[in-house]
Coordinates of C-alpha atoms in Angstrom, one line a residue:
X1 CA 36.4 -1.8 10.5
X2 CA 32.9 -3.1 9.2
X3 CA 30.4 -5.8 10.8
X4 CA 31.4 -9.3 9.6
X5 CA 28.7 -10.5 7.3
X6 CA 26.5 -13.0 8.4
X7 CA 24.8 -14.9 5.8
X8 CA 21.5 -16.1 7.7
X9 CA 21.2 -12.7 8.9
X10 CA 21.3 -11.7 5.4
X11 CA 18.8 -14.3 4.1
X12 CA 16.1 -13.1 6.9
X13 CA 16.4 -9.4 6.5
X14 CA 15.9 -9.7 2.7
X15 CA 12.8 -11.9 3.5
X16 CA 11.8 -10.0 6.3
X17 CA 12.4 -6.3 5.6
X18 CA 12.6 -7.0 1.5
X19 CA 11.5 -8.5 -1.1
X20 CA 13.5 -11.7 -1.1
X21 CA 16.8 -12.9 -2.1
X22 CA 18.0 -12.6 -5.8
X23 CA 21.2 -14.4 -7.8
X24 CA 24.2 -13.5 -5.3
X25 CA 22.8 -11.7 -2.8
X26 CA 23.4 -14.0 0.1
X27 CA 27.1 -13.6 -1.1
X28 CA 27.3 -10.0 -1.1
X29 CA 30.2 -8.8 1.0
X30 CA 28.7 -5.7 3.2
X31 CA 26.6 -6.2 6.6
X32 CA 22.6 -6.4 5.2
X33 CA 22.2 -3.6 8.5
X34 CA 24.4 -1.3 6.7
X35 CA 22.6 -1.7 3.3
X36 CA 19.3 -1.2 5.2
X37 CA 20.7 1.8 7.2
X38 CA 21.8 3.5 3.8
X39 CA 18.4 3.2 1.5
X40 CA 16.5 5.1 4.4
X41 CA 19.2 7.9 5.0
X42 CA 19.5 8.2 1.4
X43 CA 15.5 9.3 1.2
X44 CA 15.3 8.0 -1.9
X45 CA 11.9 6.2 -3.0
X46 CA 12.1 5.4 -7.1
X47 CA 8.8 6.1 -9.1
X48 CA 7.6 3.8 -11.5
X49 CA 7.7 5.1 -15.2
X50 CA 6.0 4.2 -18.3
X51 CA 3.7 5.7 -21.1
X52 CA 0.0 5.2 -19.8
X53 CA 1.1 5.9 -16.2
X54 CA -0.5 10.0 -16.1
X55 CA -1.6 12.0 -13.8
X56 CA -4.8 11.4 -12.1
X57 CA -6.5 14.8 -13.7
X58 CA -5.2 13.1 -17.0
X59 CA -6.4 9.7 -16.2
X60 CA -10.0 10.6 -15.1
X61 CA -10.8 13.0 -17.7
X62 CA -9.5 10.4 -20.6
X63 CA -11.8 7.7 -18.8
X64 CA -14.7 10.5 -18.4
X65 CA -13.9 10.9 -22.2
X66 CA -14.2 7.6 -23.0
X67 CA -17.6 6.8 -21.2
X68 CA -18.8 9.5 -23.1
X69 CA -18.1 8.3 -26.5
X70 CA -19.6 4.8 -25.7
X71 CA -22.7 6.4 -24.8
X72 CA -23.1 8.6 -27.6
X73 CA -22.2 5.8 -30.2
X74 CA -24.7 3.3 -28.1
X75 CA -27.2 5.9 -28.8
X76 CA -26.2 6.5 -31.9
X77 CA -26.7 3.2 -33.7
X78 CA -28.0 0.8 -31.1
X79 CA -28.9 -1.9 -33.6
X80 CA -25.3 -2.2 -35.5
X81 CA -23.8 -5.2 -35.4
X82 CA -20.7 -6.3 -32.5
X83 CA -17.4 -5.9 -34.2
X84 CA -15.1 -8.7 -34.8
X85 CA -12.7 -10.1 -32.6
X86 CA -12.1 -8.9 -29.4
X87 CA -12.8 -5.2 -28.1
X88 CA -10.0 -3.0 -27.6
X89 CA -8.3 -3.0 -23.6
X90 CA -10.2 0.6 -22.1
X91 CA -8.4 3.3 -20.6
X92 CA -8.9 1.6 -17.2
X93 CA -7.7 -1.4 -18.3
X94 CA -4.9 0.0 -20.1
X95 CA -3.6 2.1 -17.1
X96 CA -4.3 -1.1 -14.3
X97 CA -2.1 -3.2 -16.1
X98 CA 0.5 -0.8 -17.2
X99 CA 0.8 0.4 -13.2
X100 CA 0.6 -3.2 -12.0
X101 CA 4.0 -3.9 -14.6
X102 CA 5.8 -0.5 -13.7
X103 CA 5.9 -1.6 -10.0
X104 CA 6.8 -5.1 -10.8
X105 CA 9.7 -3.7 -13.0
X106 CA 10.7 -1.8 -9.8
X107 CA 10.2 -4.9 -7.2
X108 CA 12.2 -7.0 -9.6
X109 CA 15.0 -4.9 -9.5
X110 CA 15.4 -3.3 -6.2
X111 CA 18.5 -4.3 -4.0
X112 CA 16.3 -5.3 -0.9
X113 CA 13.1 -4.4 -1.7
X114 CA 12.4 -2.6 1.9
X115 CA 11.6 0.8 0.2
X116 CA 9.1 -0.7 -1.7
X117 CA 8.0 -2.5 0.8
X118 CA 7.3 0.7 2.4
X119 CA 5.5 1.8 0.0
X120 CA 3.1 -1.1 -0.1
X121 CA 2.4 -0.9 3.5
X122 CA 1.4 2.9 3.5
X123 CA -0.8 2.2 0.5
X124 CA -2.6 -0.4 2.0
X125 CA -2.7 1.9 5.4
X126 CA -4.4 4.5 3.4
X127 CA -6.2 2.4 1.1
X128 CA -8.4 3.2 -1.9
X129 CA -9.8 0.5 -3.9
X130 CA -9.9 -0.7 -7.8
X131 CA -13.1 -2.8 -6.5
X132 CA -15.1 0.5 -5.7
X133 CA -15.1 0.9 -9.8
X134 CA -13.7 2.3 -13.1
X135 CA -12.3 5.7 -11.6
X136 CA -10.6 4.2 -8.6
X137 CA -9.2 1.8 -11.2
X138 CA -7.5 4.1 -12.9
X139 CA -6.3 6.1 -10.6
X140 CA -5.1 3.4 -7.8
X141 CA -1.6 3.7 -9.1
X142 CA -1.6 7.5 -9.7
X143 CA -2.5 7.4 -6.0
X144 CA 0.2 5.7 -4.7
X145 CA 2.5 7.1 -7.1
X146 CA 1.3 11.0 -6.1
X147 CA 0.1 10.6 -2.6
X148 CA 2.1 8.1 -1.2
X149 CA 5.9 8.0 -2.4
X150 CA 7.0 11.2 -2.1
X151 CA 6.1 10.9 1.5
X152 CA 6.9 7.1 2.6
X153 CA 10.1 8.7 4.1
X154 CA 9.1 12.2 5.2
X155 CA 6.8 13.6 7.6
X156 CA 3.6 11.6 8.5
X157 CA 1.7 14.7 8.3
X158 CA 2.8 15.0 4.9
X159 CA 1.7 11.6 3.9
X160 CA -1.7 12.0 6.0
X161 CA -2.7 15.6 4.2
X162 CA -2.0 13.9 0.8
X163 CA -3.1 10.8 0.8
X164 CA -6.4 12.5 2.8
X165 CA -6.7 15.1 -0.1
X166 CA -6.2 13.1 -3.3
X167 CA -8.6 12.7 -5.7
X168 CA -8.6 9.0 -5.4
X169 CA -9.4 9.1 -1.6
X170 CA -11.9 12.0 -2.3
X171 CA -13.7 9.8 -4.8
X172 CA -13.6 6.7 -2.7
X173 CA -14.7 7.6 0.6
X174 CA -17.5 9.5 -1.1
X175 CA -16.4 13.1 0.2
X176 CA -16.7 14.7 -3.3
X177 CA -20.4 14.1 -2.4
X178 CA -20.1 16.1 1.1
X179 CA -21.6 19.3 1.6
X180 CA -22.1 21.6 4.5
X181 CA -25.3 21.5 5.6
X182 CA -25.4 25.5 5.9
X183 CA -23.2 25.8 3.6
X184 CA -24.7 28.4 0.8
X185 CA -24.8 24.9 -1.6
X186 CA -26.2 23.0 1.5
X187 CA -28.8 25.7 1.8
X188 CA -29.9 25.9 -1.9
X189 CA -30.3 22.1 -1.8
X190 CA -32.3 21.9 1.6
X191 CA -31.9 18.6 4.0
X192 CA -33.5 15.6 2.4
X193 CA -32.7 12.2 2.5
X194 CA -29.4 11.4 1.1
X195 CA -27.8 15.0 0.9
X196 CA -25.3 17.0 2.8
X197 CA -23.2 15.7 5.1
X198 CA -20.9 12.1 4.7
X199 CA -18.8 11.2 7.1
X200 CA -17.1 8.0 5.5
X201 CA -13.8 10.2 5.2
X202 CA -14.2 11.5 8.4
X203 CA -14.8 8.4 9.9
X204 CA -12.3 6.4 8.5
X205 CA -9.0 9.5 8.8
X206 CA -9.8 8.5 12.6
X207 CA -10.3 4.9 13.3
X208 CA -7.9 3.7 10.4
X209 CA -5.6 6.3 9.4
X210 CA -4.5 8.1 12.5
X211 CA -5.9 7.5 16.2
X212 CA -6.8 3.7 15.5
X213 CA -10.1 2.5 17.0
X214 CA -9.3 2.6 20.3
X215 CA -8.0 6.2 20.0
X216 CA -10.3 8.5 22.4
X217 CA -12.5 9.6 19.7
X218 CA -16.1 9.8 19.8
X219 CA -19.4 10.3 17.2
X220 CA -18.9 13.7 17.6
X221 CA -15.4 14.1 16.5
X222 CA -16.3 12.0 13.5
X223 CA -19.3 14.6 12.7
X224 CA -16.8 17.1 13.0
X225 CA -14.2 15.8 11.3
X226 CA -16.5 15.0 8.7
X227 CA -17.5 18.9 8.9
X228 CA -14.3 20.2 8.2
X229 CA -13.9 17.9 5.3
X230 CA -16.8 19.6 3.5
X231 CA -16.0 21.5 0.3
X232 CA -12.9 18.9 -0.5
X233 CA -13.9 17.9 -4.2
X234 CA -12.5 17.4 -7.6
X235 CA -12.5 20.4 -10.3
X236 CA -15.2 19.4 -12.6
X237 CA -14.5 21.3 -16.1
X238 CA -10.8 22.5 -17.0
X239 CA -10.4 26.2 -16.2
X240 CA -7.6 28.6 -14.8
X241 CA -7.8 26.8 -11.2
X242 CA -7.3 23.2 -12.9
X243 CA -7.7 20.2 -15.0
X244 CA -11.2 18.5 -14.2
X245 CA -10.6 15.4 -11.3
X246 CA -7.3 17.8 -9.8
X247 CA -8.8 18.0 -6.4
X248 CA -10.1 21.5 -5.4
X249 CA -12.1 22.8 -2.1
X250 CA -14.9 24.4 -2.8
X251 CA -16.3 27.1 -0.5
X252 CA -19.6 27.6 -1.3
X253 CA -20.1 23.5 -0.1
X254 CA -17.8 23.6 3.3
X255 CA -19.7 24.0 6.3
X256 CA -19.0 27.4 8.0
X257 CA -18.1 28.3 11.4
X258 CA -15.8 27.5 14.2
X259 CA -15.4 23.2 14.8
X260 CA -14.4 21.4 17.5
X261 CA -12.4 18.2 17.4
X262 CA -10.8 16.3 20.3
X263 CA -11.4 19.4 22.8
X264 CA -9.8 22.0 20.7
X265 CA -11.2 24.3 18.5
X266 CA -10.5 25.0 14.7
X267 CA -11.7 28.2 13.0
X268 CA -12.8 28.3 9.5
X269 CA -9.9 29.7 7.9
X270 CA -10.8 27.7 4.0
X271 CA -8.9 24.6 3.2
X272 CA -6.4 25.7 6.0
X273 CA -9.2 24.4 8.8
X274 CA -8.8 21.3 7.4
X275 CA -4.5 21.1 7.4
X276 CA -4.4 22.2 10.9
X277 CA -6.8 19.9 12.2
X278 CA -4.6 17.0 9.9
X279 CA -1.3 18.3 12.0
X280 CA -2.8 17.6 14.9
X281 CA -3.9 14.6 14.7
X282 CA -0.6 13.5 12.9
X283 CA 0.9 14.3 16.6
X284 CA -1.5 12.9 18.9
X285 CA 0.0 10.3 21.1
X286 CA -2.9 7.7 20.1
X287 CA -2.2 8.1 16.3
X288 CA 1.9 7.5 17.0
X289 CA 0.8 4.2 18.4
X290 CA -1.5 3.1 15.7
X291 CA 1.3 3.7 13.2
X292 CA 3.6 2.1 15.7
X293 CA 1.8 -1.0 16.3
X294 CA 0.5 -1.2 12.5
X295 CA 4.2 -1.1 11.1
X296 CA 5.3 -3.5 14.0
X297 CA 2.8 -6.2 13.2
X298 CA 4.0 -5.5 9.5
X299 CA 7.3 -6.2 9.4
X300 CA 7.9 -8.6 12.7
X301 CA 5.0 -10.7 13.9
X302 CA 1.4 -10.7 13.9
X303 CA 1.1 -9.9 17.7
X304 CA 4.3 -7.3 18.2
X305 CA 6.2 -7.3 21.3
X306 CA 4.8 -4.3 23.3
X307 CA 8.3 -3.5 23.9
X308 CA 8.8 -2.6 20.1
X309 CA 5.7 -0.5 19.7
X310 CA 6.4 1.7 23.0
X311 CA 9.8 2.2 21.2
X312 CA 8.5 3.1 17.5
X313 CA 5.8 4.8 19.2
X314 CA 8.4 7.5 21.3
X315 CA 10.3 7.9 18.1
X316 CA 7.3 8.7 16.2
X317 CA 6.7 11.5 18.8
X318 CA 10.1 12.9 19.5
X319 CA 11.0 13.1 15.5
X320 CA 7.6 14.6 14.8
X321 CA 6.4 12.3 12.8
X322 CA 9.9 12.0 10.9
X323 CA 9.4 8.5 8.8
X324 CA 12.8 7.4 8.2
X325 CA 13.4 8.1 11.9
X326 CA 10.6 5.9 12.9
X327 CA 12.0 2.6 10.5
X328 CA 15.2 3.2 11.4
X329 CA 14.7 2.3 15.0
X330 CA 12.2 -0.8 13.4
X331 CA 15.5 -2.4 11.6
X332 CA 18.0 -1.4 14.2
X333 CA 15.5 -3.2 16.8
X334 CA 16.5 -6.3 18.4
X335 CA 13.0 -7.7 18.2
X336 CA 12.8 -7.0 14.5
X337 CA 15.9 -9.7 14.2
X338 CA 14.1 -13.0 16.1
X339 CA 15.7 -15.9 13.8
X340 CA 12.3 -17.3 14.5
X341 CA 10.6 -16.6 10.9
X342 CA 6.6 -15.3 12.7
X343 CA 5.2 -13.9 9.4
X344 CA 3.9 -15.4 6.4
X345 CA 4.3 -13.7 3.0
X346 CA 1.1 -11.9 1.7
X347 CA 0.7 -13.2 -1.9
X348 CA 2.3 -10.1 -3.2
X349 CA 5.2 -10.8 -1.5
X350 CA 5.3 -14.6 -2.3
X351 CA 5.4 -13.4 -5.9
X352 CA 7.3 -11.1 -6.2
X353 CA 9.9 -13.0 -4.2
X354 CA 9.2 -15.9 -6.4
X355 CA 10.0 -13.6 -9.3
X356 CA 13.2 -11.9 -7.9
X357 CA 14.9 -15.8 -6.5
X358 CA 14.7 -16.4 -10.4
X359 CA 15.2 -13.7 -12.3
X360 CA 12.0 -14.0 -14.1
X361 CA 10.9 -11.1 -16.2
X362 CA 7.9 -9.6 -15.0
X363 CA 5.0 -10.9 -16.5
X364 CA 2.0 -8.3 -15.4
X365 CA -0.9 -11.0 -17.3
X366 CA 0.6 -13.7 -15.6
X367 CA 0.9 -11.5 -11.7
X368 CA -2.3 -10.1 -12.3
X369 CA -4.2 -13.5 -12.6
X370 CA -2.1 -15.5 -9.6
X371 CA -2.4 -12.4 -7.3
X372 CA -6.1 -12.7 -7.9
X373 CA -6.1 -16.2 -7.6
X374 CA -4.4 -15.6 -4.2
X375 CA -6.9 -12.9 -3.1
X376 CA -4.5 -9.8 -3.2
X377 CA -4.9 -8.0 -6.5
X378 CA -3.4 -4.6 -6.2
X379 CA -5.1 -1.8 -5.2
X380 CA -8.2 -3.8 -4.4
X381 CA -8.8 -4.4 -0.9
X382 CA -12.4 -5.4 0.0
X383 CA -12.3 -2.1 2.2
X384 CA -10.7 0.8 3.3
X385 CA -9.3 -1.2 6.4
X386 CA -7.0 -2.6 3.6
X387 CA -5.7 -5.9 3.3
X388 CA -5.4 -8.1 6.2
X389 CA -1.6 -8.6 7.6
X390 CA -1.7 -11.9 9.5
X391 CA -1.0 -15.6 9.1
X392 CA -4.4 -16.6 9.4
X393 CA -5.5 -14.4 6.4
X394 CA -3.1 -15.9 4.2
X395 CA -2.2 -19.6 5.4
X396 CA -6.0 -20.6 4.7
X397 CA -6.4 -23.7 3.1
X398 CA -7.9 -22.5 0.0
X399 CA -5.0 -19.8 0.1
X400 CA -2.2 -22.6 0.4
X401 CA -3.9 -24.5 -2.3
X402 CA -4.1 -21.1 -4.7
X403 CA 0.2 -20.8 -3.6
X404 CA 0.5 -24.4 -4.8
X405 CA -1.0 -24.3 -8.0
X406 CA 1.1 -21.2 -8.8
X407 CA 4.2 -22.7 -7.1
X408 CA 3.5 -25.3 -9.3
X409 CA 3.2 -23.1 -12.9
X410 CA 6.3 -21.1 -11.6
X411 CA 8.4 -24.3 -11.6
X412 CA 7.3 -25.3 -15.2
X413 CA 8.5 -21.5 -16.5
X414 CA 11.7 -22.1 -14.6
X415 CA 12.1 -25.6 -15.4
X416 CA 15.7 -25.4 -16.3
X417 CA 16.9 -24.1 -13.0
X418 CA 18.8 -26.8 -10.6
X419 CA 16.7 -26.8 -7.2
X420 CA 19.5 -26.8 -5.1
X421 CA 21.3 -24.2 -6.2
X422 CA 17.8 -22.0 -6.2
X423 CA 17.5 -23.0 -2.7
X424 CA 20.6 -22.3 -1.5
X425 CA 20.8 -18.7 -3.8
X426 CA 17.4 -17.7 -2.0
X427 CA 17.4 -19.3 1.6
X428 CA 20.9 -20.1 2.0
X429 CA 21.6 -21.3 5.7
X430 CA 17.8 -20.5 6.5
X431 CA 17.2 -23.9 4.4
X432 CA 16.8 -26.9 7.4
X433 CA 17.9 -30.4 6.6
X434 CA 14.4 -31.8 6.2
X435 CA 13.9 -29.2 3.3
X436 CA 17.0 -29.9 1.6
X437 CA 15.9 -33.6 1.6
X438 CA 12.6 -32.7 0.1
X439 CA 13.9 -30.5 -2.3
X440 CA 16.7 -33.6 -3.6
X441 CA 14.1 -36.3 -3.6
X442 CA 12.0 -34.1 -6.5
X443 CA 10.8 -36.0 -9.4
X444 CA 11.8 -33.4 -12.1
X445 CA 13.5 -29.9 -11.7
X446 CA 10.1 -28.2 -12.2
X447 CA 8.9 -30.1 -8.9
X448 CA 12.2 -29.2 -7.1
X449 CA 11.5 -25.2 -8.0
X450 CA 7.9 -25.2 -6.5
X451 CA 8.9 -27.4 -3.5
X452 CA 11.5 -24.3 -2.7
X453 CA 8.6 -22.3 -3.1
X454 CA 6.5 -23.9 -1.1
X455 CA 9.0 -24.5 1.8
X456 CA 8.3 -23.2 5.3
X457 CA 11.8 -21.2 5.2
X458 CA 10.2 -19.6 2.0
X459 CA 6.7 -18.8 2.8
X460 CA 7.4 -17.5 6.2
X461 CA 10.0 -14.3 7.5

């Protein structure tokens, strides 16, 4: 016999581990634990799909392309006149928009939400940003979509080696640039100021993406990290070995020798140095509570019982690294099921939940300007610590004002839906009395839709 279904149990887990409540699914008739427990043991993480979503090889050499022939028609005729009306979107335009839609499209129609949730934390935890410029901009989403999916419920080592090889995180943490300084490139190009050796990569694979900064590492084991990372580039014309912007490692620019990282020694076996070294800092204790305590804070409150983390932490460890190991134990957590709603909804959340409660169609213009507005455009964190995941990030006074305006424009768009009945579809028995009085004393429909969004029930999980 199944677990009776308990609606406000229901209502939090599809706020908390989801995307937020759509039409009926408060009244669905199976335990929200069992739906839950299924999407992870099924593995299954859906890839967005649509015509200008290529590969990043693709995607860099069409924007390459296209810088090209601006320049040469600047050059060309540098007194003609502008063209009418307005230019047409470029490549990195084109692709933004069309991978900020394609995961909308996905969000809207997923039956929690917690897989892409998933995939939204890991791409923040290994972040590259659209801010950096016009190749990180069009390759954001091929990033997540190559890097980061397949692996969201597999092996963190898997995840770690591609997201850390990608030519996306190559560009953005300036490794393409990193050369050995004895390396036979290194040694043609001599020492002088701004050559050889960058250790952004290096630096940032340690304090953000595996042993935290608190890990045990030192300068050293940044240097050589950072050493071991030389020689990770990007093909730059298309030949046998691949299209130009597929990653490749380049020998004659990795640093030779033995290295030494955390006390053990790695010998320079090519790219293989660097994919051992990865593996072991995939298992290290330190790195299984990072993830732990990242993933905690995440999904359950902004300072995680300590309890929690030591649990995720040993699973991490005793499933090497197994993902869908490590969030089953986060949902079947007691901690993780506190009625008291801790978090508040990043803005990406808050719209796409918006979005999902009523059945609006995606609207990538419209998502793209509010998310701005509410300082969390995708793929565009300030830096590669990613966006911030606490309340006091987010429940700024200019950031409540920026969810009111667009609480506000959401209600006109849905002004013929009846308050109430939104309420109770997307909080159910999570709404308090005080809220449902606020909602019925609404001047117009429209007012009664953003006052549901705008409730405390609705903003927090």
């Amino acid at each position: 016999m199944g677990m009776a279904v308990d609606p406000r149990r229901t209502a939090l887990a599809l706020g908390r581990f989801g995307l937020g409540a759509r039409p009926g699914d408060l009244a669905r008739g199976e335990p929200v634990e069992e739906v839950l427990r299924r999407e992870i043991l099924a593995g299954t993480v859906p890839l967005p799909t649509g015509p200008d979503l290529g590969s990043t090889p693709t995607l860099l050499t069409a924007l390459r392309a296209e810088e090209q022939a601006r320049k040469l028609a600047r050059a060309a005729s540098p007194d003609a006149p502008m063209p009418e009306g307005p230019p047409a979107p470029s490549i990195e335009q084109r692709t933004y928009q069309a991978e900020v839609a394609a995961r909308l499209a996905l969000a809207r129609e997923a039956q929690t939400g917690f897989i892409e949730r998933l995939v939204w934390f890991w791409a923040n935890h290994f972040t590259v940003s659209a801010a950096r410029g016009p190749q990180i901009r069009v390759s954001a989403g091929a990033f997540e979509r190559e890097a980061i999916r397949p692996h969201v419920l597999g092996r963190f080592r898997d995840l770690l080696l591609a997201a850390a090889t990608h030519p996306a995180m190559l560009i953005y943490l300036d490794n393409v640039a990193s050369i050995g300084p004895n390396s036979p490139a290194g040694l043609r190009r001599g020492n002088g100021p701004g050559k050889g050796l960058n250790e952004n990569l290096g630096r940032e694979l340690l304090e953000l993406h595996t042993l935290g900064v608190d890990g045990g590492y030192g300068q050293d084991d940044v240097t050589a990290l950072a050493r071991i990372l030389t020689g990770w580039s990007l093909h730059r014309d298309g030949n046998a070995e691949g299209l130009p912007g597929a990653t490749a490692f380049r020998r004659g620019a990795h640093e030779p020798g033995a290295v030494t990282l955390l006390g053990r020694t790695y010998l320079d076996v090519g790219p293989e140095q660097l994919r051992m070294a990865l593996d072991d800092l995939a298992a290290h204790p330190s790195t299984a509570r990072h993830v732990a305590t990242r993933l905690a804070r995440h999904f359950v409150a902004d300072d995680p019982p300590p309890a929690l983390v030591a649990r995720l932490a040993r699973t991490f460890l005793d499933q090497d690294g197994d993902l869908s190991r490590v969030v089953l134990a986060l949902v079947e957590a007691p901690e993780a099921w506190e009625p008291v709603q801790r978090k508040i909804r990043s803005p990406q959340e808050f719209t796409v939940a918006a979005m999902r409660g009523l059945a609006l169609a995606p609207d990538p213009r419209m998502a793209m300007g509010g998310l701005a507005a509410l300082g969390q455009p995708f793929w565009s964190a300030p830096a590669p610590n990613g966006y911030a995941d606490d309340a006091g990030t987010w429940a700024s006074p200019e950031g409540l004002r920026a969810r009111l305006d667009l609480a506000a424009r959401t209600g006109q768009l849905a002004a013929g839906t009846d308050p109430m009945a939104f309420a109770e579809a997307v909080l159910g028995p999570l709404a308090t009395d005080e809220t449902r009085t606020v909602i019925r004393r609404a001047e117009s429909r429209a007012q009664g839709v953003a006052l549901v969004l705008m409730a405390p029930e609705f903003q927090r999980r």
